[in-house]
PDB file of C-alpha atoms in Angstrom:
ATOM      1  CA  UNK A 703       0.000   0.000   0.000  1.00  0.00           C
ATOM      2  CA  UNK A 704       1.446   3.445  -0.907  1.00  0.00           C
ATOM      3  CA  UNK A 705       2.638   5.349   1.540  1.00  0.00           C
ATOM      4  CA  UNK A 706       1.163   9.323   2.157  1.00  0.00           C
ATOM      5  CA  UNK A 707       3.499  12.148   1.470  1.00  0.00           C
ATOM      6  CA  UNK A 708       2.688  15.738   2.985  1.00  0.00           C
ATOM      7  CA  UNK A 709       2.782  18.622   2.588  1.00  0.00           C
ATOM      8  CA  UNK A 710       1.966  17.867  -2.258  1.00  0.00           C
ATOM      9  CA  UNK A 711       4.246  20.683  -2.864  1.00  0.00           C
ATOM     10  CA  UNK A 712       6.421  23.427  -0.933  1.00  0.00           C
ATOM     11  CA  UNK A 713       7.730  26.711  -2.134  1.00  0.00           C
ATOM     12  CA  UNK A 714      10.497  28.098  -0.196  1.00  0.00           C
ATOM     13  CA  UNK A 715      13.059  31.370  -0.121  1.00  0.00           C
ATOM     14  CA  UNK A 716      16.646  30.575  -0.227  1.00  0.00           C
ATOM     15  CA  UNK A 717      17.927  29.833   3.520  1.00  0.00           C
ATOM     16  CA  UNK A 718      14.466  28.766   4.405  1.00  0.00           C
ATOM     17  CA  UNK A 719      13.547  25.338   6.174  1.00  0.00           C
ATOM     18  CA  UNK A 720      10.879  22.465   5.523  1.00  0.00           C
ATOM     19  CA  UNK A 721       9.891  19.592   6.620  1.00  0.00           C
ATOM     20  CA  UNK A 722       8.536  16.564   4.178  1.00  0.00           C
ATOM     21  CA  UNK A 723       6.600  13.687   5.810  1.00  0.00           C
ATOM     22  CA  UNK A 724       6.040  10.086   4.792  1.00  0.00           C
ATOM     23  CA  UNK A 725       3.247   7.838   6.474  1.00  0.00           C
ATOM     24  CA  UNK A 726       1.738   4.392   6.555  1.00  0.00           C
ATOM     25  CA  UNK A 727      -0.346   2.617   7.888  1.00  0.00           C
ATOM     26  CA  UNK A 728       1.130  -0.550   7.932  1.00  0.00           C
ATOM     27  CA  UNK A 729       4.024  -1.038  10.002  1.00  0.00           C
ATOM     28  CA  UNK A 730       7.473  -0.417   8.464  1.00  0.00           C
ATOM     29  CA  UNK A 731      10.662  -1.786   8.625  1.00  0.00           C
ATOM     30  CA  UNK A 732      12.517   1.062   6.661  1.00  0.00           C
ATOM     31  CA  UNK A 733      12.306   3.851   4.790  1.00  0.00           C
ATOM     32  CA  UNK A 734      14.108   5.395   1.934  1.00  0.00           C
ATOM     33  CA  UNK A 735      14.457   9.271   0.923  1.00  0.00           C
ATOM     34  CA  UNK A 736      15.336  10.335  -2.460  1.00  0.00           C
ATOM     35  CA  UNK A 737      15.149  13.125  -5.140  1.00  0.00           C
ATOM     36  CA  UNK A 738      14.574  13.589  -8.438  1.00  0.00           C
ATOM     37  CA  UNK A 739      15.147  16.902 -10.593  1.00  0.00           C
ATOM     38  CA  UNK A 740      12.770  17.231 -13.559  1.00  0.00           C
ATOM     39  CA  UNK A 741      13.675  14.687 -16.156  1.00  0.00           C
ATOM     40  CA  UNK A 742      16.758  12.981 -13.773  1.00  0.00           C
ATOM     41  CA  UNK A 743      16.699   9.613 -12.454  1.00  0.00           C
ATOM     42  CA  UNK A 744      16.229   9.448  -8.767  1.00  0.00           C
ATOM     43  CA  UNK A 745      18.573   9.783  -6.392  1.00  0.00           C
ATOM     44  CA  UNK A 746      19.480   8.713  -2.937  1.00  0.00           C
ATOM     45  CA  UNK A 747      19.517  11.161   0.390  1.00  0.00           C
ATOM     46  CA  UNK A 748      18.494   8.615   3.014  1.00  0.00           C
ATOM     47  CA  UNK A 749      17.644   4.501   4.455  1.00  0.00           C
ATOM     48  CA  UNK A 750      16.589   4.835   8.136  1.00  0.00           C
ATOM     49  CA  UNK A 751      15.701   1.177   9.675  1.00  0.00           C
ATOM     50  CA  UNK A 752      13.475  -0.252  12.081  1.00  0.00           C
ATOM     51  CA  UNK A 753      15.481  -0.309  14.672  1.00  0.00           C
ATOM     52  CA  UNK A 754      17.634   3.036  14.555  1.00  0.00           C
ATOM     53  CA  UNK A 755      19.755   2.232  11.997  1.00  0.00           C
ATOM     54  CA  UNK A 756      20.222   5.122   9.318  1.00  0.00           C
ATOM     55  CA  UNK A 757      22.751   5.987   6.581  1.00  0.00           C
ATOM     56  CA  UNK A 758      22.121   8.980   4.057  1.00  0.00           C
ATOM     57  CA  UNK A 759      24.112  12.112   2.816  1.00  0.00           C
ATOM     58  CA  UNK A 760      26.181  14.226   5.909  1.00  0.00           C
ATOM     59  CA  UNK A 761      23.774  17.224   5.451  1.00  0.00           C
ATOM     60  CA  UNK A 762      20.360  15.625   5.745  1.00  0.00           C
ATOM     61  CA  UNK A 763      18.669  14.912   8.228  1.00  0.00           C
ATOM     62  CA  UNK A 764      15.493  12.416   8.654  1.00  0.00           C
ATOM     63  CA  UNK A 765      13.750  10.857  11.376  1.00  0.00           C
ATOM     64  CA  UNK A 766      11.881   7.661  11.559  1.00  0.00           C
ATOM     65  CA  UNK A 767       8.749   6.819  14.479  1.00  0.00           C
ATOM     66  CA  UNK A 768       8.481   3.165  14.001  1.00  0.00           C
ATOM     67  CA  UNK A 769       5.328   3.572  16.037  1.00  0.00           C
ATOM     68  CA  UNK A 770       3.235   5.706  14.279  1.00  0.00           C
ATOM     69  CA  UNK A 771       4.932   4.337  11.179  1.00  0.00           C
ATOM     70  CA  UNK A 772       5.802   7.797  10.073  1.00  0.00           C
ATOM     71  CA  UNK A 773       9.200   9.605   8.507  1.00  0.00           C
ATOM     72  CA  UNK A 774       9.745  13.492   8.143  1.00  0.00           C
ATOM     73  CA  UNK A 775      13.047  14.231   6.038  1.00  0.00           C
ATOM     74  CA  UNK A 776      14.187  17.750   7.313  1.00  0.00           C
ATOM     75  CA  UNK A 777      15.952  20.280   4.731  1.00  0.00           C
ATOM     76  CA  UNK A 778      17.349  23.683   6.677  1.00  0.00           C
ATOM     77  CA  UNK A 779      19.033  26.467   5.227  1.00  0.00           C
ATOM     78  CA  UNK A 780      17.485  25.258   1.486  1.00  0.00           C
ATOM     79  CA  UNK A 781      19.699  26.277  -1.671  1.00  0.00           C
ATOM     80  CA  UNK A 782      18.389  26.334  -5.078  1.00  0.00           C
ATOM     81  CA  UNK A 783      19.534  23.096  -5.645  1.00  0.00           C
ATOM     82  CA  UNK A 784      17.496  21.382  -3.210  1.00  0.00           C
ATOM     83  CA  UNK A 785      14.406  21.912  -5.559  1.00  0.00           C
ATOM     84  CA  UNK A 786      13.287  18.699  -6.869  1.00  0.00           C
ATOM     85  CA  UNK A 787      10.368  16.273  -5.857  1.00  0.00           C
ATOM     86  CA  UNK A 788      11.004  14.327  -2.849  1.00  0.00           C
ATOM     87  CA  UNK A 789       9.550  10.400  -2.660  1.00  0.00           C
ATOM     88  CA  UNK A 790       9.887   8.426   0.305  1.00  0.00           C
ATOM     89  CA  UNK A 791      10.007   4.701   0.005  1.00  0.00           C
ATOM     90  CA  UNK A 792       8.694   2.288   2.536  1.00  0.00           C
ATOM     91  CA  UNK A 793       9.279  -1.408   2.834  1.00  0.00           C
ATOM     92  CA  UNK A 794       7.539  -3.666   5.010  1.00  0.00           C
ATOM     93  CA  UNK A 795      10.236  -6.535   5.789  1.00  0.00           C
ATOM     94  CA  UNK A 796      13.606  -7.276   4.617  1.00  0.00           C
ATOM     95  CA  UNK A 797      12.485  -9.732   1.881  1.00  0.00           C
ATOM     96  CA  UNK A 798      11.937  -7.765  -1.230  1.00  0.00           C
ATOM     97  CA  UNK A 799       8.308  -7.687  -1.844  1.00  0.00           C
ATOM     98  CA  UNK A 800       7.108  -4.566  -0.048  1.00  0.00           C
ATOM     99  CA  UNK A 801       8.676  -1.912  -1.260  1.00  0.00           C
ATOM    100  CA  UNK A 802       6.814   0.854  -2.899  1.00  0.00           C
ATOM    101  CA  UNK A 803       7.515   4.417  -3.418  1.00  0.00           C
ATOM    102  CA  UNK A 804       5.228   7.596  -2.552  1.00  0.00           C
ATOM    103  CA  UNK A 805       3.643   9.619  -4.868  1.00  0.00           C
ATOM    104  CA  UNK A 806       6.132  12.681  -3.823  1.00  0.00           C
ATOM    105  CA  UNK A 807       6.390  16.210  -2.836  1.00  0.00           C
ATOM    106  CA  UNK A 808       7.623  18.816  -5.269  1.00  0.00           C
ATOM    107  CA  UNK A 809       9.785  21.715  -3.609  1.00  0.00           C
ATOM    108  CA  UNK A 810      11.018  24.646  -5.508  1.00  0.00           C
ATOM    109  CA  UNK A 811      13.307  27.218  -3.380  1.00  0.00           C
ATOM    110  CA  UNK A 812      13.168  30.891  -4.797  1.00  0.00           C
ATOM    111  CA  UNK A 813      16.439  32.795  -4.550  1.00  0.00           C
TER     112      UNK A 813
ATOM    113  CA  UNK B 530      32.905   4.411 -13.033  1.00  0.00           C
ATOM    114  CA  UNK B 531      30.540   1.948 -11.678  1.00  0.00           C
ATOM    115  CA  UNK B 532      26.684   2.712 -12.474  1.00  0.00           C
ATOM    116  CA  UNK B 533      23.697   1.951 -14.162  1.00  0.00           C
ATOM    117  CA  UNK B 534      23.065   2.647 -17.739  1.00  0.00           C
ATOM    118  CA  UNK B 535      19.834   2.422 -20.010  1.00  0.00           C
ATOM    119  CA  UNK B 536      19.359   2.637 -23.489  1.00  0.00           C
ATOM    120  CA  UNK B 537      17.933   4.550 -25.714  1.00  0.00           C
ATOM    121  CA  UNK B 538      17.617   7.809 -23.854  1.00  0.00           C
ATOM    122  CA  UNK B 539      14.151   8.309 -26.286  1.00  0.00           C
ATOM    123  CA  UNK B 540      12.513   5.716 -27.848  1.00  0.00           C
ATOM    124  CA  UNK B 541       9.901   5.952 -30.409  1.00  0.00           C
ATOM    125  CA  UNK B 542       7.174   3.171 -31.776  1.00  0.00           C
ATOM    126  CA  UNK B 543       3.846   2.570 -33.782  1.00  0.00           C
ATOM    127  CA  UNK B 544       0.764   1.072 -31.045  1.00  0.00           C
ATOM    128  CA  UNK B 545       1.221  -2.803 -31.829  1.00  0.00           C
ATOM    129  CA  UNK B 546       4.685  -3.256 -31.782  1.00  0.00           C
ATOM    130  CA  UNK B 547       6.801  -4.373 -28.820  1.00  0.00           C
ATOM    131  CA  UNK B 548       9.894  -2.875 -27.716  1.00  0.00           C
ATOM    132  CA  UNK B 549      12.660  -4.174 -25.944  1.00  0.00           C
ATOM    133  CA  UNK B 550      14.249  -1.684 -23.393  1.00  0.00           C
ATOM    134  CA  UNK B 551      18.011  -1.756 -22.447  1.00  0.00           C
ATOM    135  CA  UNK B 552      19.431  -1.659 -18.538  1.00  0.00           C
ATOM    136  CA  UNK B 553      22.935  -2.901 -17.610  1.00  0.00           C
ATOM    137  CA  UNK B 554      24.425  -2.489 -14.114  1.00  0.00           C
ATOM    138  CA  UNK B 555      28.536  -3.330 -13.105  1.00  0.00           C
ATOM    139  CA  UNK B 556      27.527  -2.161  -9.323  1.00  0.00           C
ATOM    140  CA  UNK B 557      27.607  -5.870  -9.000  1.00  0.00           C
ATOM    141  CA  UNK B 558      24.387  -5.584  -7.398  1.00  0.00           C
ATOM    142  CA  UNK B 559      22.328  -8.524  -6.422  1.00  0.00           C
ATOM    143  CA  UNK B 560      18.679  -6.905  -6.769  1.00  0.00           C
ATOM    144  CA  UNK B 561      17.333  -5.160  -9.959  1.00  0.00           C
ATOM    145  CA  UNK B 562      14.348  -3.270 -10.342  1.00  0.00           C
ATOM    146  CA  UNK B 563      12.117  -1.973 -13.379  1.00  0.00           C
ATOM    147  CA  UNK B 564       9.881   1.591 -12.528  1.00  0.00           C
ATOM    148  CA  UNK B 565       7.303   3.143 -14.590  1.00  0.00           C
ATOM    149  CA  UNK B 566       6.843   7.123 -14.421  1.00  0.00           C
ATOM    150  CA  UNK B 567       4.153   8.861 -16.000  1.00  0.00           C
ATOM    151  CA  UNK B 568       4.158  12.907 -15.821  1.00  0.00           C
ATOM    152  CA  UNK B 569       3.586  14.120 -12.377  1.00  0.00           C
ATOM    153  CA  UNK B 570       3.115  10.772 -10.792  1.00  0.00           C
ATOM    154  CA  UNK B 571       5.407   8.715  -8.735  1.00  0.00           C
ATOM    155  CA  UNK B 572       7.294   5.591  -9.315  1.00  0.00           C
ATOM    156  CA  UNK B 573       5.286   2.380  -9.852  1.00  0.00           C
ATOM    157  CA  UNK B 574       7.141  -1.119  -9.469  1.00  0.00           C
ATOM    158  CA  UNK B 575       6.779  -2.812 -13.082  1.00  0.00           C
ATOM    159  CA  UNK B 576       8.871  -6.554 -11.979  1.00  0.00           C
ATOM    160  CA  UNK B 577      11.720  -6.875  -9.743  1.00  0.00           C
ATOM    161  CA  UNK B 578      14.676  -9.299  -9.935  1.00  0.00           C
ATOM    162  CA  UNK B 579      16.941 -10.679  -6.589  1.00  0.00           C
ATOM    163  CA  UNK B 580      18.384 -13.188  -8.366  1.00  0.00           C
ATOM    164  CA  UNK B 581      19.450 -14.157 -11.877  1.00  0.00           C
ATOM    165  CA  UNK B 582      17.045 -16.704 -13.074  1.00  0.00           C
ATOM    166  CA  UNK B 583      14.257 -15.273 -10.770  1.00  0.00           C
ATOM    167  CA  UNK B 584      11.823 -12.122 -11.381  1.00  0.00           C
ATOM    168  CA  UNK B 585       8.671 -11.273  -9.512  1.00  0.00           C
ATOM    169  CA  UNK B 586       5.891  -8.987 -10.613  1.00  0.00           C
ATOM    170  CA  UNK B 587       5.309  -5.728  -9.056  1.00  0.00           C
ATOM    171  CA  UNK B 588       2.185  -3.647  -9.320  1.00  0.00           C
ATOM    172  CA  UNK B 589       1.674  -2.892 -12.536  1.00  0.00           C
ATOM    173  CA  UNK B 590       3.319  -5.590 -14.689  1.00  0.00           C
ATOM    174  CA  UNK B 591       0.440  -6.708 -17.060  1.00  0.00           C
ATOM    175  CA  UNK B 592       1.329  -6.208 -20.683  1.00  0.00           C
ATOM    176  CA  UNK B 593       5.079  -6.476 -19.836  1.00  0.00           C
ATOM    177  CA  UNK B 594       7.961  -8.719 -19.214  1.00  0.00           C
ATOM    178  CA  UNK B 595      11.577  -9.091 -18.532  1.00  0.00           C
ATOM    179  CA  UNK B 596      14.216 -11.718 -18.142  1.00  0.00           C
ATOM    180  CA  UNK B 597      17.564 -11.914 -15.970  1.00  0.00           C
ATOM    181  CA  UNK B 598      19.890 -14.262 -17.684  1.00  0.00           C
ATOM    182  CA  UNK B 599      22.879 -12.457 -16.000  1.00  0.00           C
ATOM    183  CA  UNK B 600      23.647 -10.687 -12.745  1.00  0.00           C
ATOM    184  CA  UNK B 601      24.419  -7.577 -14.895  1.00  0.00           C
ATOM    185  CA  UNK B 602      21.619  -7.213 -17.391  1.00  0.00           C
ATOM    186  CA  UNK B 603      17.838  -6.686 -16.568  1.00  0.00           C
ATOM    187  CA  UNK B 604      15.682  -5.980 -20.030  1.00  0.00           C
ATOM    188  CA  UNK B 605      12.235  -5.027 -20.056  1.00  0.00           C
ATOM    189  CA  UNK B 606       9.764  -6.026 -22.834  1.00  0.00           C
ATOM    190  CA  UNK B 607       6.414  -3.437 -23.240  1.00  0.00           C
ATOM    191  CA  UNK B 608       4.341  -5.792 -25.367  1.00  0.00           C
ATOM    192  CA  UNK B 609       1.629  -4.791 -27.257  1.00  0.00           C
ATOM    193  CA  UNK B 610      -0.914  -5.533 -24.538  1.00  0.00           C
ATOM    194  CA  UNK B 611       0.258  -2.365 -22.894  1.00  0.00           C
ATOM    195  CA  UNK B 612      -2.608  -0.589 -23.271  1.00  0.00           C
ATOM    196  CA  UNK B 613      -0.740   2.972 -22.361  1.00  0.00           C
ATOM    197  CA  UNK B 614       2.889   2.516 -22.687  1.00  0.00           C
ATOM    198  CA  UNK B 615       3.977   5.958 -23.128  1.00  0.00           C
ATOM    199  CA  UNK B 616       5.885   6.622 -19.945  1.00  0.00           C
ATOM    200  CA  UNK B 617       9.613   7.463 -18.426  1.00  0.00           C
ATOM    201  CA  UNK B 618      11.182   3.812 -17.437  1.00  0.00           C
ATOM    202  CA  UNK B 619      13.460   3.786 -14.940  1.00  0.00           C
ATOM    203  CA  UNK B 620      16.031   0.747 -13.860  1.00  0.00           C
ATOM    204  CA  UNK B 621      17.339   0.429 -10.797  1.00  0.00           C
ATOM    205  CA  UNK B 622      19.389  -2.275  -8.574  1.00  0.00           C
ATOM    206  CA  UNK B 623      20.741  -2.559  -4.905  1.00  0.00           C
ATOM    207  CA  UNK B 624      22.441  -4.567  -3.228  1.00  0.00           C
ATOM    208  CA  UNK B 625      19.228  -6.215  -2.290  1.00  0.00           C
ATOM    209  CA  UNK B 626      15.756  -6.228  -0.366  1.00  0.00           C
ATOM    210  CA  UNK B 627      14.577  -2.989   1.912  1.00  0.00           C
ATOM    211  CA  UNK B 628      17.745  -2.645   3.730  1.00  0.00           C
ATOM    212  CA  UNK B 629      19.763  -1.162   0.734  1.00  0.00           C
ATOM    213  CA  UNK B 630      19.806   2.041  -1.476  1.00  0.00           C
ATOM    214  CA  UNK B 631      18.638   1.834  -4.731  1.00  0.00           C
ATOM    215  CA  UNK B 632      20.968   3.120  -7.625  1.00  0.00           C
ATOM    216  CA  UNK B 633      18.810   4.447 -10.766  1.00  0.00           C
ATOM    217  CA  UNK B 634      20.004   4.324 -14.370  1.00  0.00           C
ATOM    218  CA  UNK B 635      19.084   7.608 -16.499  1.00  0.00           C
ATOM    219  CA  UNK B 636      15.613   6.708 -18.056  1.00  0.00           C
ATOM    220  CA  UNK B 637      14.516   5.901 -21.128  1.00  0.00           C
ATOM    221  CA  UNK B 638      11.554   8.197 -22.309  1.00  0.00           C
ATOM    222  CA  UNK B 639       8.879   5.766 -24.477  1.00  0.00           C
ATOM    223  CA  UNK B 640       7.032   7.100 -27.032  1.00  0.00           C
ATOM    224  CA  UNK B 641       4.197   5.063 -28.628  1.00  0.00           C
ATOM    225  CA  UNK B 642       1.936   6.399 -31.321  1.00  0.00           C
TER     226      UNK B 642
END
């Protein structure tokens, strides 16, 4: 079952903050951040893990409630290049046949 | 460089015909992974491999196929029982299952008229 991405879209000044969040409402064992720029493939920011575990990019930051099966990916002092649309990824188990992406969040920071 | 590639970048073909579309990883990565992309949407799992010999379908896979003969090489087949093939395709592999990234190729952009 997809997972729920909020806020659709965001439209920030340079050196502004935002917060994306990811939610589902079955229970997760991880959960993926990446980006895409228009026409790019995908690509990866963060994996956080039931359990704690998380390995992404130095200067982003995510967080992961197991319990209320919910992610927010946090993006502070936002440059231009940060605009892109955002999916989260959740997987169910460690087996391979969960997985499925969000439908995403589009940010665009203004200069 | 290690990475994914896919090939052709744009690909263009008349309703009825089937097209084979190109995706080669030397990531040495067990787990591959076919996406469709239509504009404005999100990614939607078309098969999955985690193993050569071995494929699953993912959400959407009726009116496609693949095959994974070797670790490095994951084609995709839209048949002609697509009904709306036009899309961005996207390849991807890992290491394997949930725990691990996933590393996309470029895209090919399909065309059908």
């Amino acid at each position: 079952q997809q997972p729920v991405q909020s806020p659709q879209a965001v439209i920030l000044r340079e050196g502004e903050d935002a917060v994306i969040n990811c939610s589902s409402s079955k229970a997760l064992y991880s959960v993926h951040w990446y980006r895409q720029k228009h026409g790019e493939a995908p690509v990866f920011l963060m994996i956080l893990l039931k359990g704690g575990e998380q390995k992404g990019h130095e200067k982003i930051s995510a967080s992961f409630n197991e319990k209320k099966q919910q992610s927010s990916l946090y993006l502070t002092a936002s440059q231009l290049s940060y605009s892109g649309t955002y999916f989260c990824g959740t997987g169910r188990d460690n087996y391979g046949q969960n997985f499925v992406f969000g439908p995403g969040t589009r940010l665009s920071v203004l200069p | 460089d290690g990475g994914i590639t896919q090939s052709p970048k744009y690909l263009f073909r008349k309703e009825g015909q089937n097209v084979t579309l190109s995706c080669e990883q030397n990531l040495n990565h067990d787990a591959m992974y076919w996406y469709r992309q239509d504009p404005g949407q999100g990614l939607r799992l078309i098969y999955y491999s985690q193993i050569v010999n071995d494929f699953q379908k993912g959400d959407i896979a009726e009116g496609y196929s693949v095959s994974r003969e070797k670790k490095e090489s994951f084609p995709l087949t839209v048949t002609s029982a697509q009904k709306n093939p036009t899309a961005f395709y996207l390849c991807a592999s890992s290491l394997g299952t949930e725990r691990y990234e996933q590393y996309f190729g470029p895209g090919t952009r399909l065309t059908v008229t």
